[in-house]
Amino acid sequence: MPIIGPGYDDPEYDDYDPDWKTQDTPFRRWLFEKLTEAGCDYAADAAGIYAPANRYNGLNDDRAGLLADLTGVSLDAVRAAHKADLAEWAREQRLRDHPDLVVLDADLDRIGHRF
């Protein structure tokens, strides 16, 4: 399977996260939901392709238009989902910049999964 984005060792892209291929993100969830509602048989595969590309490469007008057509929503709805995903990603990056917060976040996640 081809790598989405730069290679793992490319120093120009230190923020590339290989987990993007499988990571549960707001845009992936949104896209999967909208594609499923639109009757798309390949919703999971499409969400797995477009969600990482959305974060890494951004969302140009052509891709936004394609996703709007595939999901049956407006361009504004696609862009809003994209912006929400980038806001979540920015939060994740801030956590990574503060090791103490990363540990706290992991602890809270661990506790949350117990219930």
PDB file of C-alpha atoms in Angstrom, residues 4-95:
ATOM      1  CA  ILE A   4       0.027   8.842   2.091  1.00  0.00           C
ATOM      2  CA  GLY A   5       2.191  11.910   2.481  1.00  0.00           C
ATOM      3  CA  PRO A   6       5.958  11.905   2.851  1.00  0.00           C
ATOM      4  CA  GLY A   7       8.115   8.949   3.769  1.00  0.00           C
ATOM      5  CA  TYR A   8       8.586   8.207   7.447  1.00  0.00           C
ATOM      6  CA  ASP A   9      12.218   9.339   7.415  1.00  0.00           C
ATOM      7  CA  ASP A  10      11.753  12.591   5.527  1.00  0.00           C
ATOM      8  CA  PRO A  11      12.934  15.337   7.927  1.00  0.00           C
ATOM      9  CA  GLU A  12      10.953  17.973   6.054  1.00  0.00           C
ATOM     10  CA  TYR A  13       7.776  16.392   7.400  1.00  0.00           C
ATOM     11  CA  ASP A  14       8.516  15.666  11.037  1.00  0.00           C
ATOM     12  CA  ASP A  15       4.851  16.036  11.928  1.00  0.00           C
ATOM     13  CA  TYR A  16       3.784  13.162   9.650  1.00  0.00           C
ATOM     14  CA  ASP A  17       2.123  10.502  11.754  1.00  0.00           C
ATOM     15  CA  PRO A  18       1.979   6.958  10.305  1.00  0.00           C
ATOM     16  CA  ASP A  19      -1.105   6.349  12.457  1.00  0.00           C
ATOM     17  CA  TRP A  20      -3.031   8.602  10.066  1.00  0.00           C
ATOM     18  CA  LYS A  21      -3.669   5.533   7.954  1.00  0.00           C
ATOM     19  CA  THR A  22      -5.873   4.076  10.706  1.00  0.00           C
ATOM     20  CA  GLN A  23      -6.373   6.949  13.151  1.00  0.00           C
ATOM     21  CA  ASP A  24      -9.909   7.764  14.225  1.00  0.00           C
ATOM     22  CA  THR A  25     -10.260  11.486  13.473  1.00  0.00           C
ATOM     23  CA  PRO A  26     -13.254  13.824  13.421  1.00  0.00           C
ATOM     24  CA  PHE A  27     -13.053  14.151   9.634  1.00  0.00           C
ATOM     25  CA  ARG A  28     -12.814  10.382   9.140  1.00  0.00           C
ATOM     26  CA  ARG A  29     -15.876   9.807  11.318  1.00  0.00           C
ATOM     27  CA  TRP A  30     -17.786  12.598   9.592  1.00  0.00           C
ATOM     28  CA  LEU A  31     -16.840  11.397   6.125  1.00  0.00           C
ATOM     29  CA  PHE A  32     -17.683   7.775   6.906  1.00  0.00           C
ATOM     30  CA  GLU A  33     -21.069   8.827   8.301  1.00  0.00           C
ATOM     31  CA  LYS A  34     -21.936  11.039   5.331  1.00  0.00           C
ATOM     32  CA  LEU A  35     -20.768   8.507   2.752  1.00  0.00           C
ATOM     33  CA  THR A  36     -22.753   5.768   4.475  1.00  0.00           C
ATOM     34  CA  GLU A  37     -25.857   7.979   4.524  1.00  0.00           C
ATOM     35  CA  ALA A  38     -25.334   8.604   0.803  1.00  0.00           C
ATOM     36  CA  GLY A  39     -25.346   4.839   0.172  1.00  0.00           C
ATOM     37  CA  CYS A  40     -21.670   4.540  -0.695  1.00  0.00           C
ATOM     38  CA  ASP A  41     -20.511   0.909  -0.658  1.00  0.00           C
ATOM     39  CA  TYR A  42     -16.890   1.879  -0.070  1.00  0.00           C
ATOM     40  CA  ALA A  43     -17.427   4.432   2.729  1.00  0.00           C
ATOM     41  CA  ALA A  44     -14.746   3.005   5.039  1.00  0.00           C
ATOM     42  CA  ASP A  45     -12.135   2.818   2.278  1.00  0.00           C
ATOM     43  CA  ALA A  46     -12.878   6.324   1.032  1.00  0.00           C
ATOM     44  CA  ALA A  47     -12.750   7.743   4.557  1.00  0.00           C
ATOM     45  CA  GLY A  48      -9.425   5.954   5.073  1.00  0.00           C
ATOM     46  CA  ILE A  49      -8.025   7.621   1.965  1.00  0.00           C
ATOM     47  CA  TYR A  50      -9.438  11.128   2.239  1.00  0.00           C
ATOM     48  CA  ALA A  51      -9.132  11.690   5.999  1.00  0.00           C
ATOM     49  CA  PRO A  52      -5.320  11.440   6.135  1.00  0.00           C
ATOM     50  CA  ALA A  53      -4.989  13.385   2.882  1.00  0.00           C
ATOM     51  CA  ASN A  54      -7.226  16.070   4.377  1.00  0.00           C
ATOM     52  CA  ARG A  55      -4.916  16.526   7.344  1.00  0.00           C
ATOM     53  CA  TYR A  56      -1.650  16.244   5.513  1.00  0.00           C
ATOM     54  CA  ASN A  57      -2.293  17.899   2.158  1.00  0.00           C
ATOM     55  CA  GLY A  58      -5.191  20.162   3.013  1.00  0.00           C
ATOM     56  CA  LEU A  59      -8.499  20.413   1.265  1.00  0.00           C
ATOM     57  CA  ASN A  60      -8.423  22.137  -2.096  1.00  0.00           C
ATOM     58  CA  ASP A  61     -11.540  23.225  -3.958  1.00  0.00           C
ATOM     59  CA  ASP A  62     -11.517  20.225  -6.304  1.00  0.00           C
ATOM     60  CA  ARG A  63     -11.316  17.691  -3.476  1.00  0.00           C
ATOM     61  CA  ALA A  64     -13.926  19.584  -1.437  1.00  0.00           C
ATOM     62  CA  GLY A  65     -16.234  19.559  -4.455  1.00  0.00           C
ATOM     63  CA  LEU A  66     -15.705  15.852  -5.004  1.00  0.00           C
ATOM     64  CA  LEU A  67     -16.421  15.080  -1.352  1.00  0.00           C
ATOM     65  CA  ALA A  68     -19.508  17.300  -1.417  1.00  0.00           C
ATOM     66  CA  ASP A  69     -20.791  15.400  -4.473  1.00  0.00           C
ATOM     67  CA  LEU A  70     -20.016  11.987  -2.952  1.00  0.00           C
ATOM     68  CA  THR A  71     -21.597  12.799   0.396  1.00  0.00           C
ATOM     69  CA  GLY A  72     -24.526  14.849  -0.863  1.00  0.00           C
ATOM     70  CA  VAL A  73     -23.727  17.840   1.353  1.00  0.00           C
ATOM     71  CA  SER A  74     -22.723  21.418   0.648  1.00  0.00           C
ATOM     72  CA  LEU A  75     -19.184  22.646   0.109  1.00  0.00           C
ATOM     73  CA  ASP A  76     -19.547  24.629   3.323  1.00  0.00           C
ATOM     74  CA  ALA A  77     -20.347  21.450   5.261  1.00  0.00           C
ATOM     75  CA  VAL A  78     -17.253  19.711   3.883  1.00  0.00           C
ATOM     76  CA  ARG A  79     -15.083  22.726   4.721  1.00  0.00           C
ATOM     77  CA  ALA A  80     -16.555  22.934   8.238  1.00  0.00           C
ATOM     78  CA  ALA A  81     -15.742  19.258   8.855  1.00  0.00           C
ATOM     79  CA  HIS A  82     -12.231  19.863   7.524  1.00  0.00           C
ATOM     80  CA  LYS A  83     -11.718  22.855   9.835  1.00  0.00           C
ATOM     81  CA  ALA A  84     -13.020  20.923  12.840  1.00  0.00           C
ATOM     82  CA  ASP A  85     -10.545  18.147  12.095  1.00  0.00           C
ATOM     83  CA  LEU A  86      -7.654  20.586  11.823  1.00  0.00           C
ATOM     84  CA  ALA A  87      -8.662  22.168  15.143  1.00  0.00           C
ATOM     85  CA  GLU A  88      -8.535  18.728  16.786  1.00  0.00           C
ATOM     86  CA  TRP A  89      -5.177  18.054  15.180  1.00  0.00           C
ATOM     87  CA  ALA A  90      -3.830  21.364  16.512  1.00  0.00           C
ATOM     88  CA  ARG A  91      -4.935  20.305  19.999  1.00  0.00           C
ATOM     89  CA  GLU A  92      -3.106  16.995  19.569  1.00  0.00           C
ATOM     90  CA  GLN A  93       0.031  18.847  18.478  1.00  0.00           C
ATOM     91  CA  ARG A  94      -0.108  21.101  21.551  1.00  0.00           C
ATOM     92  CA  LEU A  95      -0.323  17.997  23.740  1.00  0.00           C
TER      93      LEU A  95
END
